[in-house]
CSV table of C-alpha atoms in Angstrom, one decimal:
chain,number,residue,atom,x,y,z
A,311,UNK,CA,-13.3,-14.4,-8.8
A,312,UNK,CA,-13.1,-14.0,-12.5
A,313,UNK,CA,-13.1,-10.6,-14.7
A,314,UNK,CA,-16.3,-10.2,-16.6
A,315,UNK,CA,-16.1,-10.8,-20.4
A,316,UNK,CA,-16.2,-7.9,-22.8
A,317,UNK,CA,-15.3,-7.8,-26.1
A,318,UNK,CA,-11.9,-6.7,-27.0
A,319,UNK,CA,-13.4,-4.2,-29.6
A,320,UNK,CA,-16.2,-2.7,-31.0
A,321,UNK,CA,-16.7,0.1,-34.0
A,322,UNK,CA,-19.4,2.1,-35.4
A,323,UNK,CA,-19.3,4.9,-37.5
A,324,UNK,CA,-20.7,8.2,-36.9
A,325,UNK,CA,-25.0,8.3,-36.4
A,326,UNK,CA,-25.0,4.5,-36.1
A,327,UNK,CA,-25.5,2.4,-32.5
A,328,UNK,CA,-23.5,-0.3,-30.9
A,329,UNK,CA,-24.1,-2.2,-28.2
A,330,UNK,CA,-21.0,-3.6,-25.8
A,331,UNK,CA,-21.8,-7.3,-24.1
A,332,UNK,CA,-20.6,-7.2,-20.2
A,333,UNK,CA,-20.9,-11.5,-19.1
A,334,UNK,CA,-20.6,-12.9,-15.4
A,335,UNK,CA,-22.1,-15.4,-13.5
A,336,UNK,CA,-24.9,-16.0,-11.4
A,337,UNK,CA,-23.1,-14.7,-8.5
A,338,UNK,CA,-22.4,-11.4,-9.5
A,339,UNK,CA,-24.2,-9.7,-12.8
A,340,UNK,CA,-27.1,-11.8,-12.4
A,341,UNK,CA,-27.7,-11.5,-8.7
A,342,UNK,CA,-27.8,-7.7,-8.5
A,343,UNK,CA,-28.7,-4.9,-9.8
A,344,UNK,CA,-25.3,-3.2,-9.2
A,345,UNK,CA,-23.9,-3.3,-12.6
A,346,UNK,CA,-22.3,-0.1,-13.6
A,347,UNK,CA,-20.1,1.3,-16.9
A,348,UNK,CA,-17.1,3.0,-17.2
A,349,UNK,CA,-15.7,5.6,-19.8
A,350,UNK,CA,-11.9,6.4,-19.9
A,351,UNK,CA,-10.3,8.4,-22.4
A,352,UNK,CA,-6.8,7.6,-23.3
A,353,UNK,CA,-4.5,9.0,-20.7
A,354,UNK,CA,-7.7,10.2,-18.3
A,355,UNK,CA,-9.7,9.1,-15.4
A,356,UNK,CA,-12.3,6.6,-15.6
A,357,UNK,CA,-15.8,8.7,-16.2
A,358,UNK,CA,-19.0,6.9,-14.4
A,359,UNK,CA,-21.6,6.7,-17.3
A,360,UNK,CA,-24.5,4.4,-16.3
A,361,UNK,CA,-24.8,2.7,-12.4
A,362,UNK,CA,-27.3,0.2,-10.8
A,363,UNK,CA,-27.9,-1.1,-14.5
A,364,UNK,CA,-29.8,1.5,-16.1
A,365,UNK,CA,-29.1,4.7,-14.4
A,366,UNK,CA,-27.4,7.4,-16.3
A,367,UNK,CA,-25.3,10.2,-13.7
A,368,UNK,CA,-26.2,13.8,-13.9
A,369,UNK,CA,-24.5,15.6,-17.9
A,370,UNK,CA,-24.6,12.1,-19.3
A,371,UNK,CA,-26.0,12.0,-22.8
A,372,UNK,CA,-28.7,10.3,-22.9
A,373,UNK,CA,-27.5,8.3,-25.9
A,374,UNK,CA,-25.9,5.9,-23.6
A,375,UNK,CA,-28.1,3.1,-21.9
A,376,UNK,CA,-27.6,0.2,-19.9
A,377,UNK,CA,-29.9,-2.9,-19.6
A,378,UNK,CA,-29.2,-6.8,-18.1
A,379,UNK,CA,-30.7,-10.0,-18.6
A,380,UNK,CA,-29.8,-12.8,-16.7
A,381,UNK,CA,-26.1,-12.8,-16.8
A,382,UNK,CA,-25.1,-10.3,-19.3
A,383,UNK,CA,-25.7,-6.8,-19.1
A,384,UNK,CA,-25.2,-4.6,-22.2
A,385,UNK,CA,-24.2,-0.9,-22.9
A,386,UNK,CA,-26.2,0.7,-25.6
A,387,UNK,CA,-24.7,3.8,-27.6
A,388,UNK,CA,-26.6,5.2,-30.3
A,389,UNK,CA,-25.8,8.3,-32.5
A,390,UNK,CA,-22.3,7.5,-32.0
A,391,UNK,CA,-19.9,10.5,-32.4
A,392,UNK,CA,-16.5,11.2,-32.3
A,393,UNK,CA,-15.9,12.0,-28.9
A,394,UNK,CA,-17.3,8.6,-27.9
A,395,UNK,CA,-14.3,7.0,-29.1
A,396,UNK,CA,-13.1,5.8,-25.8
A,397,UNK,CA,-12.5,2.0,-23.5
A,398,UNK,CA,-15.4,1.2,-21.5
A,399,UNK,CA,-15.6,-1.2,-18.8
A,400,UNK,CA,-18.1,-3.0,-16.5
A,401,UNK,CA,-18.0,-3.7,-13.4
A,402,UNK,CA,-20.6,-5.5,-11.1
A,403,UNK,CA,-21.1,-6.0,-7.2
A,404,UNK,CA,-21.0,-9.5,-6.2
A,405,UNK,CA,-22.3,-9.2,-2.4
A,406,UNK,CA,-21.0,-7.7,0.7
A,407,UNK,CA,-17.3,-7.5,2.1
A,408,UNK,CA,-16.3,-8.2,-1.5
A,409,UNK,CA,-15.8,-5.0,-4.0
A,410,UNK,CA,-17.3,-6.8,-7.1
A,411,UNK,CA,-15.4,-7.1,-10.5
A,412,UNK,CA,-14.2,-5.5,-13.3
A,413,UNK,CA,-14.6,-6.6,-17.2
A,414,UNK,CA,-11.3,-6.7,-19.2
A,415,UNK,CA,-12.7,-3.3,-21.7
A,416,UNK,CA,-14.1,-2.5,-24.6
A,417,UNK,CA,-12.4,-0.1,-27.2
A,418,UNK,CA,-14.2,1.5,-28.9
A,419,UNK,CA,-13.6,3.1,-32.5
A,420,UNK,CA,-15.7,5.6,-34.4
A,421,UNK,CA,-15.1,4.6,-37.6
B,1337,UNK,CA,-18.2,20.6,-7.0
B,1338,UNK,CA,-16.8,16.6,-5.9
B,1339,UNK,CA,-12.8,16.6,-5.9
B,1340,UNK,CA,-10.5,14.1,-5.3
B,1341,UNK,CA,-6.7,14.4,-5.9
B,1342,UNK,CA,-4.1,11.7,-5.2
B,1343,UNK,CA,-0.1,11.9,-4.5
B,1344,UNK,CA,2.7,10.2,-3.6
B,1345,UNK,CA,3.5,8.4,-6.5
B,1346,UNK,CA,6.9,7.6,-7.8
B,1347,UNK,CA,9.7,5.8,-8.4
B,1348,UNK,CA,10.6,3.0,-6.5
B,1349,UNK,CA,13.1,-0.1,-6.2
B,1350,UNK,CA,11.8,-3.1,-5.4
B,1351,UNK,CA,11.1,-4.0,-2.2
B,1352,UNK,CA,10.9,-0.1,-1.4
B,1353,UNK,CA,7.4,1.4,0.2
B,1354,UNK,CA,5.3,4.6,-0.8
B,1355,UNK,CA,2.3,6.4,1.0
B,1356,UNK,CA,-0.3,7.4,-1.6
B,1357,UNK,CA,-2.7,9.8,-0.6
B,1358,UNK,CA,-5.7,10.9,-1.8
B,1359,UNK,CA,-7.5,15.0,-0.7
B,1360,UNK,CA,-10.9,14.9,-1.0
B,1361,UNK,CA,-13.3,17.9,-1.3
B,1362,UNK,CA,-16.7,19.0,-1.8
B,1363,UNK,CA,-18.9,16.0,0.0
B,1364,UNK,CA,-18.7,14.7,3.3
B,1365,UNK,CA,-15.9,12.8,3.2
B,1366,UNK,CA,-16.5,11.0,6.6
B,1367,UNK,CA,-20.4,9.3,5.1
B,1368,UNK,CA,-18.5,7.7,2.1
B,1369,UNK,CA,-17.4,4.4,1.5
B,1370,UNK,CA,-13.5,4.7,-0.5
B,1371,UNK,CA,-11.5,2.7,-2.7
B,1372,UNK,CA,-8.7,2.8,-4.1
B,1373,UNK,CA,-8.3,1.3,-8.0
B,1374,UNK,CA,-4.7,0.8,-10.2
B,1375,UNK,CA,-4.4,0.6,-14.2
B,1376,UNK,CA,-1.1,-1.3,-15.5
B,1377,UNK,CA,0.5,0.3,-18.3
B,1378,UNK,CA,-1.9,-0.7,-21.1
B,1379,UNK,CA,-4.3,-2.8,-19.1
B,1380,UNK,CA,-7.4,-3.0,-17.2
B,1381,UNK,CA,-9.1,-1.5,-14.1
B,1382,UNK,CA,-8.2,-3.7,-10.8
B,1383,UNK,CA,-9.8,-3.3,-7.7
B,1384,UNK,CA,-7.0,-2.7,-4.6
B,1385,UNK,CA,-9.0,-1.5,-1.1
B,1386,UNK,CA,-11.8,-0.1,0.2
B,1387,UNK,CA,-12.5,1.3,3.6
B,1388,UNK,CA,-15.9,1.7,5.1
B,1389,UNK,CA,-16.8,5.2,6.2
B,1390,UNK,CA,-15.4,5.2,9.9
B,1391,UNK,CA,-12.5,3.4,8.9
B,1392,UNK,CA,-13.7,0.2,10.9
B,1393,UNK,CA,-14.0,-2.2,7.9
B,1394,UNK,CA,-11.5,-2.2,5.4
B,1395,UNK,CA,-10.9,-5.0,2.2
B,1396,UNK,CA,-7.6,-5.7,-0.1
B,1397,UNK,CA,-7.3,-7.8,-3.0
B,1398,UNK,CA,-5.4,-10.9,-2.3
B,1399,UNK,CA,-3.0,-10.0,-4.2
B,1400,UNK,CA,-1.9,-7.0,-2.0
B,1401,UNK,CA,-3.1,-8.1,0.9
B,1402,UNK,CA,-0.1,-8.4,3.9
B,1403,UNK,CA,2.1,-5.7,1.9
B,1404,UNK,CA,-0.8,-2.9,1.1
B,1405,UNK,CA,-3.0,-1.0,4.2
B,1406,UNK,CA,-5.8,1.3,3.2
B,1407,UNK,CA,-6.6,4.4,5.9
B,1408,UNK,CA,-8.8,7.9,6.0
B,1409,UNK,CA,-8.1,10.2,8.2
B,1410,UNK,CA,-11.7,11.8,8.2
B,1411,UNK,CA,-10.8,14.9,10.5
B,1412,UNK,CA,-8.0,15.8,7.1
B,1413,UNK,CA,-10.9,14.7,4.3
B,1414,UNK,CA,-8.0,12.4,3.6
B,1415,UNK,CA,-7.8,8.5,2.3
B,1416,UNK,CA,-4.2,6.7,2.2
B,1417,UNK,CA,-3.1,3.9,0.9
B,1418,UNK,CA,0.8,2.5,2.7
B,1419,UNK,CA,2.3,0.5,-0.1
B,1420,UNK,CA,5.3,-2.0,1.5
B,1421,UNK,CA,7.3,-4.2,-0.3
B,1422,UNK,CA,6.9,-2.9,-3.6
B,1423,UNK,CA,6.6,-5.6,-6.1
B,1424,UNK,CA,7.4,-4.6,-10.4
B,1425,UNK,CA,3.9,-6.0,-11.2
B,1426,UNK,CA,2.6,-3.0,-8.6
B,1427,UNK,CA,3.5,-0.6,-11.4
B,1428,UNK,CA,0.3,1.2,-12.5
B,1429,UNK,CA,-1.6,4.5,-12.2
B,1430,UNK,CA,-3.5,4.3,-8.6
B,1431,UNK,CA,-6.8,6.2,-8.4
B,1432,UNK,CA,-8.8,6.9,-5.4
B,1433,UNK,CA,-12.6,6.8,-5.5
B,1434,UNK,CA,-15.8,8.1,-3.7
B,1435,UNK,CA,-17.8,4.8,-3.2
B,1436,UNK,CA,-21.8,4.9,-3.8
B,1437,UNK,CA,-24.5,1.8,-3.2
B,1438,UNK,CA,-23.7,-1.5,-4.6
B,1439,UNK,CA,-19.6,-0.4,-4.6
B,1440,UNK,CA,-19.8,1.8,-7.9
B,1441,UNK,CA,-17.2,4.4,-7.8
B,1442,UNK,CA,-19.2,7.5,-8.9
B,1443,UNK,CA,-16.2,10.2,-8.3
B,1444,UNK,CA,-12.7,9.5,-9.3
B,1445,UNK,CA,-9.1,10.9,-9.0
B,1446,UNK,CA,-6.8,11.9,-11.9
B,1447,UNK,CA,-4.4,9.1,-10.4
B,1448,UNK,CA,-1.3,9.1,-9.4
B,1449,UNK,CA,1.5,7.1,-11.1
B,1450,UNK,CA,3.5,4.1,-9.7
B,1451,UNK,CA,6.7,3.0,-11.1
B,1452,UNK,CA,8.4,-0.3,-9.4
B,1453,UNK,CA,11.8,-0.6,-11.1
B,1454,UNK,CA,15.3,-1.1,-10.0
């Protein structure tokens, strides 16, 4: 089973929006709904930021939203600030008995 | 308030064996799927176990799979993960999850590191 694709990188400066690309196959990200995005912070924890696609946790800003269409699911941030700098990765179910997969990460620079 | 705190990390030689364990707190341990999840030094997230709720169904990646067992002990709030023959590409920080719908880990540990070096 293959890693999602993610961009290495993406920046933005302060105020603007970027969006981070999250690609599988027909097997996993565009058979369920089950996609979910991860924050880490250098030396930290992965931080759960948006599940089942769209779905932001509880204290999530809601300048951070999640979509999908057909294979590729997307993170959205918009009025990017510094504490946003950070890697994010996907990750998507891909049925039962079988965990689902990671994308390789996304790091992201405020600029 | 959801905690989960691993241990047991260290340094090992290969071939050698560590018992991670992870103490959870403030759910219900026992009505939770639970994984466990490793970072290389500068790398990705990699999926290692999970262990269904009573413990009867439990999943390793290949790659781990004949040398690494996943257990919970849900009496102790307690999920393990036996580490044998400790391979140098094994290095990494290991975190333990709480599991929701649709395997998204919605609570994590601050990890616990694993060095394999001779």
């Amino acid at each position: 089973q293959s890693a999602l694709t993610q961009p290495p990188s993406a920046s933005g400066s302060p105020g603007q929006s970027v969006t981070i690309s999250c690609t599988g196959t027909s097997s996993d990200v565009g058979n369920y709904n089950y996609v979910s995005w991860y924050q880490q912070h250098p030396g930290k924890a992965p931080k759960l930021i948006i599940y089942e696609v769209s779905k932001r946790p509880s204290g999530v800003p809601d300048r951070f939203s999640g979509s999908k269409s057909d294979n590729t699911a997307s993170l959205a941030v918009s009025g990017l600030q510094a504490e946003d700098e950070a890697d994010y990765y996907c990750h998507s179910y891909a049925g039962s008995n079988d965990f689902g997969v990671f994308g390789g990460g996304t790091k992201l620079t405020v600029l | 308030e959801v905690q989960l705190v691993e241990s047991g990390g260290g340094l090992v030689q290969p071939g050698g064996s560590l018992r991670l364990s992870c103490a959870a707190s403030g759910f219900t341990f026992r009505s939770y799927w639970m994984n466990w999840v490793r970072q290389a030094p500068g790398k990705g997230l990699e999926w290692v176990a999970n262990i269904k709720e009573d413990g009867s169904e439990k999943f390793h990646v290949d790659s781990v799979t004949g040398r690494f067992t996943i257990s919970r002990d849900n009496a102790k709030n307690s999920l393990y993960l036996q580490m044998n023959s400790l391979r140098a590409e094994d290095t990494a920080v290991y975190y333990c999850g709480r599991t929701r719908p649709g395997a998204t880990v919605d609570y994590w540990g601050q990890g616990t590191l694993v060095t394999v070096s001779s």
